[in-house]
Short mmCIF file of C-alpha atoms in Angstrom, two decimals:
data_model
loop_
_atom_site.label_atom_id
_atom_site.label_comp_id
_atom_site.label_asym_id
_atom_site.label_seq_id
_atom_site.Cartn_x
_atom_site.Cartn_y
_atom_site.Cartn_z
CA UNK A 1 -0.61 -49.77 34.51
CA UNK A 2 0.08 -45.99 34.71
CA UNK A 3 3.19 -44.43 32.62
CA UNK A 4 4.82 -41.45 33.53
CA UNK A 5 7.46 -40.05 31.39
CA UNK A 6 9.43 -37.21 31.71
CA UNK A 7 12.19 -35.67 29.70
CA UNK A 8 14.75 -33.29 31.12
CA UNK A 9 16.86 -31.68 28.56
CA UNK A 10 20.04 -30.28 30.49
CA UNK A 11 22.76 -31.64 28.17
CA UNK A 12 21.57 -35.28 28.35
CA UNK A 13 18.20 -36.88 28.30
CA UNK A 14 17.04 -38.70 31.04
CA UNK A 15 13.71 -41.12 30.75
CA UNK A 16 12.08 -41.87 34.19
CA UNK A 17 9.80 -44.77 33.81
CA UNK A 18 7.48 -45.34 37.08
CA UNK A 19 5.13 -48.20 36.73
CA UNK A 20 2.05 -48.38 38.87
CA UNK A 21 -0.44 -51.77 38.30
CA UNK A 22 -4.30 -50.17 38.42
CA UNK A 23 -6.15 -52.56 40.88
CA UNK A 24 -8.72 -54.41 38.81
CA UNK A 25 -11.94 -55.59 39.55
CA UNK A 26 -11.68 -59.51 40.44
CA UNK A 27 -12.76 -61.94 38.31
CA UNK A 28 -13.63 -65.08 39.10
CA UNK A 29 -12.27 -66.21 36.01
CA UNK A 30 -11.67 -64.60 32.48
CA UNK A 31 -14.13 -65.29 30.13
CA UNK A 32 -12.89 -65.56 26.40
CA UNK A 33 -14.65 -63.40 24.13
CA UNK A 34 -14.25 -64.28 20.80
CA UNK A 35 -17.15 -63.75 17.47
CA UNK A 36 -19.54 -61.67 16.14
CA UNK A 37 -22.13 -60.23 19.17
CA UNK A 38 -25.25 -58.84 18.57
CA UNK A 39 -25.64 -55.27 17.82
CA UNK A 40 -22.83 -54.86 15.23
CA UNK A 41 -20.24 -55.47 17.89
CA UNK A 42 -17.00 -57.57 17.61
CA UNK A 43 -14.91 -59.42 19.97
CA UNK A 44 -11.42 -61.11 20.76
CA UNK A 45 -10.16 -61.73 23.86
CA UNK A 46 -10.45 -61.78 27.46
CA UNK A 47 -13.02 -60.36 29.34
CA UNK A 48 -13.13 -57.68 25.77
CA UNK A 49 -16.56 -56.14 25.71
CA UNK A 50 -17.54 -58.05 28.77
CA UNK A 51 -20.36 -55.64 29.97
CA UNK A 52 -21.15 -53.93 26.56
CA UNK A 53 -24.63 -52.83 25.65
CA UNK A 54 -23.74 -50.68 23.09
CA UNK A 55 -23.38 -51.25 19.41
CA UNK A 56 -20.87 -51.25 16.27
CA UNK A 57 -17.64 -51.23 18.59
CA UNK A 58 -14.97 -53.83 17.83
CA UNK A 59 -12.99 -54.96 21.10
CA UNK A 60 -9.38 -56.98 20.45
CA UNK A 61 -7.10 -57.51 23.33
CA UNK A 62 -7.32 -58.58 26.88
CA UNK A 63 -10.37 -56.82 28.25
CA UNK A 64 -10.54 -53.94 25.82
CA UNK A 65 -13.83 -52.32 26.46
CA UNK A 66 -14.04 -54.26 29.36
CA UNK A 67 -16.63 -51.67 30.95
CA UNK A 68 -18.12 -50.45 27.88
CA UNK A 69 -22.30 -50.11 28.33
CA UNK A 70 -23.91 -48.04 25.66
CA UNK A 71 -21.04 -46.49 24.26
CA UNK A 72 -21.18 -46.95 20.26
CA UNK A 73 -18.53 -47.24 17.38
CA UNK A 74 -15.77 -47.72 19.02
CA UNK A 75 -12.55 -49.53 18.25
CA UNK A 76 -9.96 -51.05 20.86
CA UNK A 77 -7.17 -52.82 19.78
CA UNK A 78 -4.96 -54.22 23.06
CA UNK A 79 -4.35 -54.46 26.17
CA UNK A 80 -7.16 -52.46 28.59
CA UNK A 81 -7.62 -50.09 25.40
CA UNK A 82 -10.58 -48.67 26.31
CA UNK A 83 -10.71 -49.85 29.49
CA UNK A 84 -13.19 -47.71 30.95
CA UNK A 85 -15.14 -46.64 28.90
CA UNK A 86 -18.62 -46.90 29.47
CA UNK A 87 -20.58 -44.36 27.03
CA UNK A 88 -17.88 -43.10 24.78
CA UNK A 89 -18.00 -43.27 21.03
CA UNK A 90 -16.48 -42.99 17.72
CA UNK A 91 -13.43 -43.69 19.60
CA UNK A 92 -10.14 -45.67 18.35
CA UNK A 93 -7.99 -47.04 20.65
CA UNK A 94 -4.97 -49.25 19.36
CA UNK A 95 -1.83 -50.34 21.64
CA UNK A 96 -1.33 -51.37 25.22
CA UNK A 97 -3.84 -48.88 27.85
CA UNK A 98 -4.69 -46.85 24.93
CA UNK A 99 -7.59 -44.54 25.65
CA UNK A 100 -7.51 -46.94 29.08
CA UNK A 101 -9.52 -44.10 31.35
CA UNK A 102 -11.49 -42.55 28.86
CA UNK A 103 -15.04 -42.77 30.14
CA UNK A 104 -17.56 -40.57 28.26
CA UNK A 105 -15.35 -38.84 25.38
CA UNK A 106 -16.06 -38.93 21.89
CA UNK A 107 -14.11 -38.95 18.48
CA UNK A 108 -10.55 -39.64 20.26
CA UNK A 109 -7.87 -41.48 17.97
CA UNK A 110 -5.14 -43.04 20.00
CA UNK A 111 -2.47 -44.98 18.73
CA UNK A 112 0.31 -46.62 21.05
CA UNK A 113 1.35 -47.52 24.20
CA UNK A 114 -0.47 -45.64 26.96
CA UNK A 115 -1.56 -42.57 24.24
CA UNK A 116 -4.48 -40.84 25.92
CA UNK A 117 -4.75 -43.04 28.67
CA UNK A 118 -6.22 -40.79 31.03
CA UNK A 119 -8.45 -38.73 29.04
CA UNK A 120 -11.64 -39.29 30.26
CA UNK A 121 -14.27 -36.86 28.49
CA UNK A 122 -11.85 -35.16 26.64
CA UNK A 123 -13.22 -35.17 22.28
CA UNK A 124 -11.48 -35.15 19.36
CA UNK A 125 -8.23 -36.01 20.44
CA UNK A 126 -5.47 -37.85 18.37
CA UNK A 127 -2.55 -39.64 19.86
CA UNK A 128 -0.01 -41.63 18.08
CA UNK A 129 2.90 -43.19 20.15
CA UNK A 130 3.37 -44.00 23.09
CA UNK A 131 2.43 -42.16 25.93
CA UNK A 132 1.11 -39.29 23.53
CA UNK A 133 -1.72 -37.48 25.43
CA UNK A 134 -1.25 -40.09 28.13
CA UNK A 135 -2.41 -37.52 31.04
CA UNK A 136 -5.14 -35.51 28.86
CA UNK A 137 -7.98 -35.85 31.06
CA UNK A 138 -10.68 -32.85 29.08
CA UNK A 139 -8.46 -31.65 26.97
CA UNK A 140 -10.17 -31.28 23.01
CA UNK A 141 -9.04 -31.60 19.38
CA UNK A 142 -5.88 -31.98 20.47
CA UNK A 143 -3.11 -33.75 17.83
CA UNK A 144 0.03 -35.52 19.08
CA UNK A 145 2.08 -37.76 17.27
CA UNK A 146 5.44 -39.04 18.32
CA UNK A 147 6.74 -40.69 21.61
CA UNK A 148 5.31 -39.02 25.16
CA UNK A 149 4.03 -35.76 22.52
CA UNK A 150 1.96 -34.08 24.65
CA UNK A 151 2.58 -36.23 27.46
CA UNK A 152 1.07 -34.34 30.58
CA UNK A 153 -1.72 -32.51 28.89
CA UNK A 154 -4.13 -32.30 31.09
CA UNK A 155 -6.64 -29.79 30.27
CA UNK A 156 -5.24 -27.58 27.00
CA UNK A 157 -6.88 -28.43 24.09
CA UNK A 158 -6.58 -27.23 19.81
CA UNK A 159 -2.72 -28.43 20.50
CA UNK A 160 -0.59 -30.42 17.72
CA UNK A 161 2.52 -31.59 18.72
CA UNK A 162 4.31 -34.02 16.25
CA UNK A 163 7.68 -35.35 17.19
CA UNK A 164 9.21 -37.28 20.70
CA UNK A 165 8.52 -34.92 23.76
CA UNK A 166 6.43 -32.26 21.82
CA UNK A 167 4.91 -30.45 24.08
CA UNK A 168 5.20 -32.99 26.52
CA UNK A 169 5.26 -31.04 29.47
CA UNK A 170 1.88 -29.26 28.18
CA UNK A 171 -0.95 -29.57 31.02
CA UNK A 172 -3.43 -26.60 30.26
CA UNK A 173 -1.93 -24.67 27.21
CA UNK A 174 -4.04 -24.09 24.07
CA UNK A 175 -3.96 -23.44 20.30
CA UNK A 176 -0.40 -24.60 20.39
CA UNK A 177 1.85 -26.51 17.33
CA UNK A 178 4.99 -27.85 18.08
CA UNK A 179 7.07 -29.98 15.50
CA UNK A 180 10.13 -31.73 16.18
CA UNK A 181 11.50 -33.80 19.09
CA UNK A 182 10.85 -31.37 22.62
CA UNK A 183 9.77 -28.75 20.72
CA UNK A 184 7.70 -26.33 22.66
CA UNK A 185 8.75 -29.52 25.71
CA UNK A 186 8.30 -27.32 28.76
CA UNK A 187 5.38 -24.82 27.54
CA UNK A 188 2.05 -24.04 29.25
CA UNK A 189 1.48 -20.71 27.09
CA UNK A 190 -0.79 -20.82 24.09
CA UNK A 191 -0.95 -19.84 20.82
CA UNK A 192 3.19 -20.70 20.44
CA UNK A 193 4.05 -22.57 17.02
CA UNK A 194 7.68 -24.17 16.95
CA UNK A 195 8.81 -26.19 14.10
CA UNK A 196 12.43 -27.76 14.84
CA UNK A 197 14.21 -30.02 17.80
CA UNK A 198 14.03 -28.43 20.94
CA UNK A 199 12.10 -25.15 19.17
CA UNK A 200 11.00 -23.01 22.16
CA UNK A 201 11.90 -26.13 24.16
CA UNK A 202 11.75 -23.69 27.51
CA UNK A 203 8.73 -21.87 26.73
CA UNK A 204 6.87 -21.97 30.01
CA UNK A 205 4.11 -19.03 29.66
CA UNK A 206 4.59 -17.44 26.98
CA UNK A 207 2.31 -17.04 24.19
CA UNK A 208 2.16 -16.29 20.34
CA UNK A 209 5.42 -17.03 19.83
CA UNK A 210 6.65 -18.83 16.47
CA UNK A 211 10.59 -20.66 16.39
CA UNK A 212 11.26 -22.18 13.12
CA UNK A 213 14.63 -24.39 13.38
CA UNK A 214 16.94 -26.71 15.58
CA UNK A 215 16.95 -24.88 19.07
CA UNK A 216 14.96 -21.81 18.06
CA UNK A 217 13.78 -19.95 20.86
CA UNK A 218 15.36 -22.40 23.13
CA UNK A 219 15.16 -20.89 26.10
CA UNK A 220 12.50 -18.87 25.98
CA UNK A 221 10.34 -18.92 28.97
CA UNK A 222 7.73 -15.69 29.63
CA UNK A 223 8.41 -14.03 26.49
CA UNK A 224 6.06 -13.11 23.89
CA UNK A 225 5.21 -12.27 20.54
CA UNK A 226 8.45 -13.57 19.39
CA UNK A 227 9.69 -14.56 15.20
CA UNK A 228 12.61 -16.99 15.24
CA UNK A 229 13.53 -18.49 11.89
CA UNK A 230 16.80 -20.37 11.26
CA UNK A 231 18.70 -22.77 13.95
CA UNK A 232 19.71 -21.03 16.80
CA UNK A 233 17.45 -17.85 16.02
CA UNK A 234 16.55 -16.47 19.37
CA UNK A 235 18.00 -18.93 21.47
CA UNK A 236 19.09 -17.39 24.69
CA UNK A 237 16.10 -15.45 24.85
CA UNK A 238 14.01 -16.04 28.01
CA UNK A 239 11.86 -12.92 28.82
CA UNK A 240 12.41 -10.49 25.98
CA UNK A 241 9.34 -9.94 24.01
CA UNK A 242 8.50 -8.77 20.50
CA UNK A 243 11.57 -9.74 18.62
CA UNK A 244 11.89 -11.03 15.56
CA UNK A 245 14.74 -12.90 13.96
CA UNK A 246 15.38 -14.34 10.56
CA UNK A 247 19.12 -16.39 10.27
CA UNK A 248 20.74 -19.06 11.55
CA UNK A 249 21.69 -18.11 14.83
CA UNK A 250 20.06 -14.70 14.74
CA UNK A 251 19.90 -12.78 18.04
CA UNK A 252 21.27 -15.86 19.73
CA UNK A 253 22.87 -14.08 22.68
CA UNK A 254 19.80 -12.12 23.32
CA UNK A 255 18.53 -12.39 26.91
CA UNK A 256 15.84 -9.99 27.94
CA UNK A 257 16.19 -7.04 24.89
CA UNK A 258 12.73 -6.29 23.43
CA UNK A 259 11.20 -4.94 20.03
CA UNK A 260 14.81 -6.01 18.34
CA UNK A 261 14.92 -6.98 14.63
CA UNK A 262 17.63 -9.30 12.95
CA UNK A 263 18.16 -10.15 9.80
CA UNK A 264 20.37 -12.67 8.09
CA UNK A 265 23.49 -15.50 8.97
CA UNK A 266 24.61 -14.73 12.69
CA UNK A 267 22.59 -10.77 12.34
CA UNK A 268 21.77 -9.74 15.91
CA UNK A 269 24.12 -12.32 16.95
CA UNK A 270 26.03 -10.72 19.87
CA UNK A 271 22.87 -8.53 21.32
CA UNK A 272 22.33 -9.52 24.71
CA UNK A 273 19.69 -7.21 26.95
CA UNK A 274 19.56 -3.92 24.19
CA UNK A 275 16.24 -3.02 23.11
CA UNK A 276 14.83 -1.70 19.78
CA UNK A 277 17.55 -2.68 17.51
CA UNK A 278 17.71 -3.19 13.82
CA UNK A 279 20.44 -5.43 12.66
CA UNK A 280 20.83 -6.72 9.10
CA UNK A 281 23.95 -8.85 8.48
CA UNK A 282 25.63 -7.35 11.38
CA UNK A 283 26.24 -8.93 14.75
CA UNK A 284 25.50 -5.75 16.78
CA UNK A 285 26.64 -4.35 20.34
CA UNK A 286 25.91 -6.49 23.60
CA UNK A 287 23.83 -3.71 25.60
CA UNK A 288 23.12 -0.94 22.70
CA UNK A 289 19.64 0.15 21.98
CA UNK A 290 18.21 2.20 19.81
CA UNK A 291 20.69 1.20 16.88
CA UNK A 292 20.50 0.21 13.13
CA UNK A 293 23.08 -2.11 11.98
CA UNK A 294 23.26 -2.66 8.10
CA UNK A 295 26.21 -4.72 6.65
CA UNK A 296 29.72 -5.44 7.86
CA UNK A 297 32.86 -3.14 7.89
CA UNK A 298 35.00 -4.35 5.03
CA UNK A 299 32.70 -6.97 3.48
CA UNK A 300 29.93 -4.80 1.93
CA UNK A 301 31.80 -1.82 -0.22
CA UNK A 302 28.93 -0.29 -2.24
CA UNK A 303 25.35 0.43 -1.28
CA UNK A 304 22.90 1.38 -3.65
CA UNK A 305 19.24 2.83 -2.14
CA UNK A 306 16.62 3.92 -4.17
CA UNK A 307 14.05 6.90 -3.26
CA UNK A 308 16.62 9.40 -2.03
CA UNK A 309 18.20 10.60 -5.34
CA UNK A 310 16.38 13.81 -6.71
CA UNK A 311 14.08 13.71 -3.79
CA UNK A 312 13.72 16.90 -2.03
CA UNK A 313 13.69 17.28 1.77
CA UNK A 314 12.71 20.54 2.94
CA UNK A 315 14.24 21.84 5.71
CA UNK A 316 16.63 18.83 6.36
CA UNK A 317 20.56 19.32 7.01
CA UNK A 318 22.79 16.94 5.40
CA UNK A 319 24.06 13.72 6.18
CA UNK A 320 27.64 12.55 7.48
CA UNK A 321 29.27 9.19 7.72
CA UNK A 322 32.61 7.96 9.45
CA UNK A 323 35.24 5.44 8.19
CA UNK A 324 32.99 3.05 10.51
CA UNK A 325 29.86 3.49 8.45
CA UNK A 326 28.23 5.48 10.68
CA UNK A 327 26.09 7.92 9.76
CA UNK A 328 24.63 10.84 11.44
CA UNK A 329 24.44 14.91 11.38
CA UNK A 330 26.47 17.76 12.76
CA UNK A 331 25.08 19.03 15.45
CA UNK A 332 25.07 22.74 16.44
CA UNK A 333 23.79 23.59 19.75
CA UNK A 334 25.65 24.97 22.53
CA UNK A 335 23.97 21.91 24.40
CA UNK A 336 26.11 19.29 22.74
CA UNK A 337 29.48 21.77 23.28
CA UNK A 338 32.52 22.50 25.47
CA UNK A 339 35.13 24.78 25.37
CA UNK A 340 33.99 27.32 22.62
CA UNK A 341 36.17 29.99 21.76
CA UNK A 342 36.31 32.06 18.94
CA UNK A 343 38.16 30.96 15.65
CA UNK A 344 40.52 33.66 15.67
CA UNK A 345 43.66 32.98 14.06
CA UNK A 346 43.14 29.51 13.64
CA UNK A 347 41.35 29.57 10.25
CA UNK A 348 44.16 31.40 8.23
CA UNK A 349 45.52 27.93 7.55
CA UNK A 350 42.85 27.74 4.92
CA UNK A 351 44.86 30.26 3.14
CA UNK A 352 47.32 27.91 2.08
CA UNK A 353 45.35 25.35 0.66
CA UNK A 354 45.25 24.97 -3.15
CA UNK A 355 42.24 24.16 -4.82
CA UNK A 356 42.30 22.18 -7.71
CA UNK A 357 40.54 20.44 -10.41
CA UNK A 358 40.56 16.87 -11.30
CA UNK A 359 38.63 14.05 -12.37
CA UNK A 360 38.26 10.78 -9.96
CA UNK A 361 40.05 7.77 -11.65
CA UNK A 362 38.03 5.48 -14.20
CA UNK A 363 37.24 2.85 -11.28
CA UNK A 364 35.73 5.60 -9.58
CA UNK A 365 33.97 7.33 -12.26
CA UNK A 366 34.04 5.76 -15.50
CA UNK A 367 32.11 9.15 -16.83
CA UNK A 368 35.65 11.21 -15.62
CA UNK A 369 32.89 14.16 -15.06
CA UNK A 370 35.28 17.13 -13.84
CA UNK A 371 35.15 18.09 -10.06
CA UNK A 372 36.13 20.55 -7.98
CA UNK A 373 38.10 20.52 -4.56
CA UNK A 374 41.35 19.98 -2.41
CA UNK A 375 43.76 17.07 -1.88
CA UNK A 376 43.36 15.03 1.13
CA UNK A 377 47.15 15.02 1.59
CA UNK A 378 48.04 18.17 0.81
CA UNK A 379 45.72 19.68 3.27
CA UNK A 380 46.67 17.29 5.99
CA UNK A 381 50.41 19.08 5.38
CA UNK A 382 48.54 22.97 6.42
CA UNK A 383 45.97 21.79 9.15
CA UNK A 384 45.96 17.42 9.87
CA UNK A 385 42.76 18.62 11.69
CA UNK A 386 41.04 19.48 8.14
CA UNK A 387 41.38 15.63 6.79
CA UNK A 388 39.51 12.53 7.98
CA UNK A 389 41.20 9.43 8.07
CA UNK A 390 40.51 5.71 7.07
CA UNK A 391 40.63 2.92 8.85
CA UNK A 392 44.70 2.42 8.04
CA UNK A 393 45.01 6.09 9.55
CA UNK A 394 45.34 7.25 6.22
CA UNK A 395 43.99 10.71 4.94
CA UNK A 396 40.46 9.58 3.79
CA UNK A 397 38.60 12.94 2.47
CA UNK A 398 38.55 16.41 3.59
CA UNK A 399 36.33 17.97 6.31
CA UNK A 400 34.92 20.43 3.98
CA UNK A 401 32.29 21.49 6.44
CA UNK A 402 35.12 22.63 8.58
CA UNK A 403 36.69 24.31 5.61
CA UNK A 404 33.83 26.42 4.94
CA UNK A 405 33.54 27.57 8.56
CA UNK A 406 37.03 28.48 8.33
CA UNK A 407 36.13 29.89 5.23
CA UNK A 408 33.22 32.27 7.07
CA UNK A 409 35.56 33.06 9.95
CA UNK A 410 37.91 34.62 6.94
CA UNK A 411 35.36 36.37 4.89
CA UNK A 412 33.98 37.98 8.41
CA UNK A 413 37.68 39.28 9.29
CA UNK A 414 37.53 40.45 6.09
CA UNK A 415 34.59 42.34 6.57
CA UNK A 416 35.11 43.77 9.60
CA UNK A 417 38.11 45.23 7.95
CA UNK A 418 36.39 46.28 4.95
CA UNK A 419 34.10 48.20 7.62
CA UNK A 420 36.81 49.29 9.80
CA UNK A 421 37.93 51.10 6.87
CA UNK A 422 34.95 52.44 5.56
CA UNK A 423 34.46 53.99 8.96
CA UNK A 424 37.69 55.30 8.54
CA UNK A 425 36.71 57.09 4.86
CA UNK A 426 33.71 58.80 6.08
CA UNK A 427 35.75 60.09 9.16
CA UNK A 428 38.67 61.15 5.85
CA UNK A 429 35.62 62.73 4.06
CA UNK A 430 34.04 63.97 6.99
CA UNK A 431 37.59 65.97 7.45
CA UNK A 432 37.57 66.82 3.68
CA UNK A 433 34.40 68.10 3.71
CA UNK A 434 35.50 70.59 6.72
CA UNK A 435 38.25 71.87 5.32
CA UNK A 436 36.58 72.38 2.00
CA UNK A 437 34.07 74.63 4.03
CA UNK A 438 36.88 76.09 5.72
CA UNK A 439 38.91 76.80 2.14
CA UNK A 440 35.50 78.07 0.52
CA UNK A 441 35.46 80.29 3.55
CA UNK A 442 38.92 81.66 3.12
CA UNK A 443 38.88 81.92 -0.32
CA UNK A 444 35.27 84.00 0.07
CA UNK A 445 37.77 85.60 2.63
CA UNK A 446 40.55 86.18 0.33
CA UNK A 447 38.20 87.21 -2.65
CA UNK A 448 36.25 89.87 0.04
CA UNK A 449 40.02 91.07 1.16
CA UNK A 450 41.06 91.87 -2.56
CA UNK A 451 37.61 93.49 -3.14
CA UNK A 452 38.41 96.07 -0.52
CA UNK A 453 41.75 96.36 -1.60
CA UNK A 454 40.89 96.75 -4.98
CA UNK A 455 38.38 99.61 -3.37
CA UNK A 456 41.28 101.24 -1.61
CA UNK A 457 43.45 101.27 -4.83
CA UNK A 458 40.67 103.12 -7.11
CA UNK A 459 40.08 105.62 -4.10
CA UNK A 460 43.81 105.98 -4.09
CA UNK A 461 43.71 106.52 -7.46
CA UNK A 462 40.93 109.30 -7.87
CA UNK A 463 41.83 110.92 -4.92
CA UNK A 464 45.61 111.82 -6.92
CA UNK A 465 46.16 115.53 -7.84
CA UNK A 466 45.84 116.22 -11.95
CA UNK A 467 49.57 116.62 -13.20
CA UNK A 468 50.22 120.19 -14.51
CA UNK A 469 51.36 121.23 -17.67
CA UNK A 470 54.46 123.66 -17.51
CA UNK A 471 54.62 125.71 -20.77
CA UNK A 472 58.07 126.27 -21.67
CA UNK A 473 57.92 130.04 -22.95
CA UNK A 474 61.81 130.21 -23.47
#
């Protein structure tokens, strides 16, 4: 009698029996086999050990090692265990067709109903339940335990599958571990490990992928070199490759993203076909890429990191962050710009502000260390542009960055004016200095005029006639 089973796992589970009776050799008669034989063997039952030649095998069921010759140390326990097996040994076959077609392998345990009962060469197989291994053929060291576990393994070999349907639908996939009922049910790709129900259930050709949990990696069917730890970790994902998730339910929606890491309850968890994403306790964006996702808006309200305090970072700008957590830097280039215009006018608002000291409040900083600074408020009364707000619409902080270009538009009018009128003083002294020149002039003028003057007078003065002296003789 041939078993197949087959599992389909679309909502509800479906078993599809089909019985087929194996055409037996005619006997005129069963002959009842029942004692101790020669050669170390043991018999009970019908037609059990019928044709053996071999030695140490123990045959118990209906004929179990019916067409066993030289094969050695074997055990069958049941109905056709063994069946066929003609030079096979060190093998143990216990339930109804166990080990039925095996022929010439060695070192197979099989345990149940149908377990490896095709295998015919394959070695070092062990099957416990029924139908486990059931369609090995050559498949080695191969370990299934649980109902139908790697059912339609034909070929693949260094698999474990413990649990109903593990790998059950595994023909020629190798180094393989599934535990858990279906896990790994579908796969042909090797070197997978799930541990959970239904754990890379879909996995058809992928490989070196690892689902730890109740429907990890679910639906995974090409991709690769996937880490899925917690239920529900990973389990949309059907092509994406080289992601890793750690959380119930982590990356769950993901599809076809790649390289994506999620950490933590539900992390990842809305991520669909983005691509090199780091989320830690955040759901992330369906399509973004590229992104890193720490904490949630609103739950997490401090964050401590260590290694950036007192370290120095040469030639690095400074770092910004919005009432949404994000962070990021100013950038400056005329690439990332429209509409530039000169400040103008527009930064004299800064001339109202009124800086202030004050110490933040004792929730804040316990220390009360003085600082330095504007009001939010106030300065959202000269210029609202100069203020960023919270997530109430509230005025946050201030954009001091903005402040201090204001502050350089200011000091440059400023300048220009200082220069303006120092322009305007060396064009004064320039004058100054001419009409010193022309004063020194004049007054060498003046002083030469009164020289000749003074010339003229003492001519004037020696050319005068000598007064006379009358003599009065009266």
């Amino acid at each position: 009698m041939k078993i197949y089973l087959k599992k389909f796992v679309s909502g509800q589970v479906t078993l599809i029996f089909t019985l087929a009776w194996f055409a037996l050799s005619p006997q005129a008669g069963a002959v009842c086999q029942e004692g101790c034989l020669t050669n170390q063997n043991t018999v009970l039952g019908d037609d059990a050990l019928l044709n053996n030649t071999g030695e140490a095998n123990t045959a118990t069921g209906f004929q179990a090692l019916f067409n066993n010759t030289t094969g050695a140390f074997n055990t069958a326990n049941g109905w056709h265990a063994l069946y066929s097996n003609t030079d096979g040994f060190n093998n143990t076959a216990m339930g109804l067709n166990a080990l039925l077609s095996n022929t010439t392998g060695n070192d197979n345990t099989a345990t149940g109903n149908s377990a490896l009962l095709f295998n015919t060469n394959g070695i070092w197989n062990t099957a416990t339940g029924s139908s486990a291994l059931s369609d090995n053929t050559t498949g080695s060291e191969n370990t299934a335990n649980g109902i139908a576990a790697l059912g339609f393994n034909t070929t693949g070999s260094f698999n474990t599958a413990t649990g109903g349907f593990a790998l059950g639908s595994n023909t020629t996939g190798t180094q393989n571990t599934a535990t858990g009922d279906s896990a790994l049910g579908r796969n042909n790709g090797n070197s997978n490990t799930a541990t959970g129900a239904n754990a890379l259930l879909g996995n058809g050709a992928g490989f070196n992928n690892t689902a730890t949990g109740v429907d990890a990696l679910r639906s995974s069917t090409t991709g690769n070199y996937c880490t899925a730890t917690g239920q529900g970790s990973l389990y949309s994902n059907t092509t994406g490759v080289n992601n890793t998730a750690h959380g119930q339910n982590a990356l769950r929606k993901n599809t076809t993203g790649a390289f994506n890491i999620a950490l933590g309850d539900n992390a990842g968890f809305s991520l669909t076909t983005g691509s090199n994403n780091i989320d830690i306790g955040n759901k992330g964006v369906a399509a973004e890429s590229k992104t890193i996702r720490i904490g949630k808006v609103g739950t997490q309200t401090n964050t401590f990191i260590a290694g950036i305090s007192g370290v120095t970072v040469a030639g690095g700008v400074g770092v910004i962050i919005d009432t949404n957590g994000h962070l990021g830097t100013v950038v400056s280039s005329e690439r990332f710009k429209d509409s530039i215009q000169p400040m103008d006018k527009a930064s004299e608002a800064i001339l109202s502000l009124r800086p202030v000291t004050f110490r933040y409040k004792p929730e804040l900083d316990p220390e009360g260390v003085p600082q330095f600074g504007l009001v939010a408020e106030e300065v959202k009364k000269v210029d609202p542009d100069l203020v960023a707000r919270d997530e109430r619409g509230k005025p946050y902080t201030v954009r001091y960055d903005a402040v201090n270009a204001m502050l350089l538009n200011e000091f440059l009018k400023e300048h220009r004016e200082v220069g303006e009128q120092g322009d305007q003083m060396t064009d004064l002294k320039a004058i100054v200095a001419e009409q010193q020149k022309e004063i020194q002039a004049l007054t060498a003028s003046l002083k030469a005029q009164a020289a000749q003057i003074q010339k003229v007078s003492d001519q004037l003065e020696l050319s005068r006639p000598a007064p006379r002296t009358v003599v009065d003789n009266h």
